[in-house]
JSON list of C-alpha atoms in Angstrom, two decimals:
[
{"chain": "A", "resi": 17, "resn": "UNK", "atom": "CA", "xyz": [-6.31, -3.06, -3.94]},
{"chain": "A", "resi": 18, "resn": "UNK", "atom": "CA", "xyz": [-7.38, -0.54, -2.73]},
{"chain": "A", "resi": 19, "resn": "UNK", "atom": "CA", "xyz": [-5.10, 2.56, -1.18]},
{"chain": "A", "resi": 20, "resn": "UNK", "atom": "CA", "xyz": [-6.45, 5.37, 0.92]},
{"chain": "A", "resi": 21, "resn": "UNK", "atom": "CA", "xyz": [-4.95, 8.62, 1.95]},
{"chain": "A", "resi": 22, "resn": "UNK", "atom": "CA", "xyz": [-6.02, 10.78, 4.19]},
{"chain": "A", "resi": 23, "resn": "UNK", "atom": "CA", "xyz": [-4.71, 13.19, 7.44]},
{"chain": "A", "resi": 24, "resn": "UNK", "atom": "CA", "xyz": [-3.11, 12.04, 10.31]},
{"chain": "A", "resi": 25, "resn": "UNK", "atom": "CA", "xyz": [-3.46, 14.69, 12.70]},
{"chain": "A", "resi": 26, "resn": "UNK", "atom": "CA", "xyz": [-6.09, 16.95, 12.16]},
{"chain": "A", "resi": 27, "resn": "UNK", "atom": "CA", "xyz": [-9.61, 16.27, 9.83]},
{"chain": "A", "resi": 28, "resn": "UNK", "atom": "CA", "xyz": [-9.97, 15.53, 6.41]},
{"chain": "A", "resi": 29, "resn": "UNK", "atom": "CA", "xyz": [-11.32, 14.43, 3.46]},
{"chain": "A", "resi": 30, "resn": "UNK", "atom": "CA", "xyz": [-10.25, 10.11, 3.07]},
{"chain": "A", "resi": 31, "resn": "UNK", "atom": "CA", "xyz": [-8.88, 9.79, -0.61]},
{"chain": "A", "resi": 32, "resn": "UNK", "atom": "CA", "xyz": [-8.87, 6.56, -2.24]},
{"chain": "A", "resi": 33, "resn": "UNK", "atom": "CA", "xyz": [-6.04, 6.75, -4.78]},
{"chain": "A", "resi": 34, "resn": "UNK", "atom": "CA", "xyz": [-5.70, 3.05, -5.75]},
{"chain": "A", "resi": 35, "resn": "UNK", "atom": "CA", "xyz": [-8.12, 0.35, -7.31]},
{"chain": "A", "resi": 36, "resn": "UNK", "atom": "CA", "xyz": [-7.14, -1.95, -9.32]},
{"chain": "A", "resi": 37, "resn": "UNK", "atom": "CA", "xyz": [-5.51, -4.97, -8.48]},
{"chain": "A", "resi": 38, "resn": "UNK", "atom": "CA", "xyz": [-2.31, -6.32, -7.59]},
{"chain": "A", "resi": 39, "resn": "UNK", "atom": "CA", "xyz": [0.12, -7.26, -10.08]},
{"chain": "A", "resi": 40, "resn": "UNK", "atom": "CA", "xyz": [2.99, -9.87, -10.46]},
{"chain": "A", "resi": 41, "resn": "UNK", "atom": "CA", "xyz": [4.82, -7.48, -11.51]},
{"chain": "A", "resi": 42, "resn": "UNK", "atom": "CA", "xyz": [4.04, -4.91, -8.44]},
{"chain": "A", "resi": 43, "resn": "UNK", "atom": "CA", "xyz": [5.68, -7.51, -6.04]},
{"chain": "A", "resi": 44, "resn": "UNK", "atom": "CA", "xyz": [8.78, -8.92, -5.64]},
{"chain": "A", "resi": 45, "resn": "UNK", "atom": "CA", "xyz": [11.06, -11.06, -3.29]},
{"chain": "A", "resi": 46, "resn": "UNK", "atom": "CA", "xyz": [14.13, -10.01, -1.72]},
{"chain": "A", "resi": 47, "resn": "UNK", "atom": "CA", "xyz": [16.04, -11.56, 1.21]},
{"chain": "A", "resi": 48, "resn": "UNK", "atom": "CA", "xyz": [14.68, -10.02, 3.55]},
{"chain": "A", "resi": 49, "resn": "UNK", "atom": "CA", "xyz": [11.21, -9.97, 2.91]},
{"chain": "A", "resi": 50, "resn": "UNK", "atom": "CA", "xyz": [8.72, -8.48, 0.28]},
{"chain": "A", "resi": 51, "resn": "UNK", "atom": "CA", "xyz": [8.17, -4.81, -1.24]},
{"chain": "A", "resi": 52, "resn": "UNK", "atom": "CA", "xyz": [5.28, -3.85, -2.98]},
{"chain": "A", "resi": 53, "resn": "UNK", "atom": "CA", "xyz": [5.77, -1.24, -5.52]},
{"chain": "A", "resi": 54, "resn": "UNK", "atom": "CA", "xyz": [2.36, 0.28, -6.94]},
{"chain": "A", "resi": 55, "resn": "UNK", "atom": "CA", "xyz": [1.47, 2.97, -8.65]},
{"chain": "A", "resi": 56, "resn": "UNK", "atom": "CA", "xyz": [-1.02, 5.45, -7.68]},
{"chain": "A", "resi": 57, "resn": "UNK", "atom": "CA", "xyz": [-2.87, 9.09, -8.16]},
{"chain": "A", "resi": 58, "resn": "UNK", "atom": "CA", "xyz": [-1.60, 11.80, -5.54]},
{"chain": "A", "resi": 59, "resn": "UNK", "atom": "CA", "xyz": [-3.61, 13.28, -2.92]},
{"chain": "A", "resi": 60, "resn": "UNK", "atom": "CA", "xyz": [-3.75, 16.45, -3.93]},
{"chain": "A", "resi": 61, "resn": "UNK", "atom": "CA", "xyz": [-3.54, 16.96, -8.48]},
{"chain": "A", "resi": 62, "resn": "UNK", "atom": "CA", "xyz": [-4.09, 14.43, -10.30]},
{"chain": "A", "resi": 63, "resn": "UNK", "atom": "CA", "xyz": [-0.36, 13.31, -11.02]},
{"chain": "A", "resi": 64, "resn": "UNK", "atom": "CA", "xyz": [0.30, 9.38, -11.00]},
{"chain": "A", "resi": 65, "resn": "UNK", "atom": "CA", "xyz": [2.97, 8.34, -7.97]},
{"chain": "A", "resi": 66, "resn": "UNK", "atom": "CA", "xyz": [4.89, 5.59, -7.75]},
{"chain": "A", "resi": 67, "resn": "UNK", "atom": "CA", "xyz": [4.73, 4.13, -3.81]},
{"chain": "A", "resi": 68, "resn": "UNK", "atom": "CA", "xyz": [7.40, 0.85, -2.18]},
{"chain": "A", "resi": 69, "resn": "UNK", "atom": "CA", "xyz": [6.77, -1.10, 1.00]},
{"chain": "A", "resi": 70, "resn": "UNK", "atom": "CA", "xyz": [8.90, -3.03, 2.18]},
{"chain": "A", "resi": 71, "resn": "UNK", "atom": "CA", "xyz": [7.35, -5.93, 4.02]},
{"chain": "A", "resi": 72, "resn": "UNK", "atom": "CA", "xyz": [9.77, -8.06, 6.25]},
{"chain": "A", "resi": 73, "resn": "UNK", "atom": "CA", "xyz": [9.43, -11.12, 7.64]},
{"chain": "A", "resi": 74, "resn": "UNK", "atom": "CA", "xyz": [8.03, -9.78, 10.74]},
{"chain": "A", "resi": 75, "resn": "UNK", "atom": "CA", "xyz": [5.91, -7.47, 9.17]},
{"chain": "A", "resi": 76, "resn": "UNK", "atom": "CA", "xyz": [4.54, -10.89, 6.56]},
{"chain": "A", "resi": 77, "resn": "UNK", "atom": "CA", "xyz": [4.51, -12.40, 9.80]},
{"chain": "A", "resi": 78, "resn": "UNK", "atom": "CA", "xyz": [1.98, -9.78, 11.63]},
{"chain": "A", "resi": 79, "resn": "UNK", "atom": "CA", "xyz": [-0.60, -9.73, 8.41]},
{"chain": "A", "resi": 80, "resn": "UNK", "atom": "CA", "xyz": [-1.04, -13.25, 8.15]},
{"chain": "A", "resi": 81, "resn": "UNK", "atom": "CA", "xyz": [-1.32, -13.95, 12.26]},
{"chain": "A", "resi": 82, "resn": "UNK", "atom": "CA", "xyz": [-3.50, -10.85, 12.06]},
{"chain": "A", "resi": 83, "resn": "UNK", "atom": "CA", "xyz": [-5.47, -12.26, 9.13]},
{"chain": "A", "resi": 84, "resn": "UNK", "atom": "CA", "xyz": [-5.60, -15.94, 10.58]},
{"chain": "A", "resi": 85, "resn": "UNK", "atom": "CA", "xyz": [-8.08, -14.67, 13.62]},
{"chain": "A", "resi": 86, "resn": "UNK", "atom": "CA", "xyz": [-10.80, -14.05, 11.70]}
]
């Protein structure tokens, strides 16, 4: 799983903050969807941060539907 970060409203450098396989321990199923909790670098320093993304069934359906069109 690769994660990139870059400024949203101005020109700026894109930085890869994670390049590692997604592990089963980083994925949690809950009643209303899936939660991804991964560690990755920050943009300005060498610190490591924990990022959490909650995906609802609607989010997952959108992802699957988009992938199915490929």
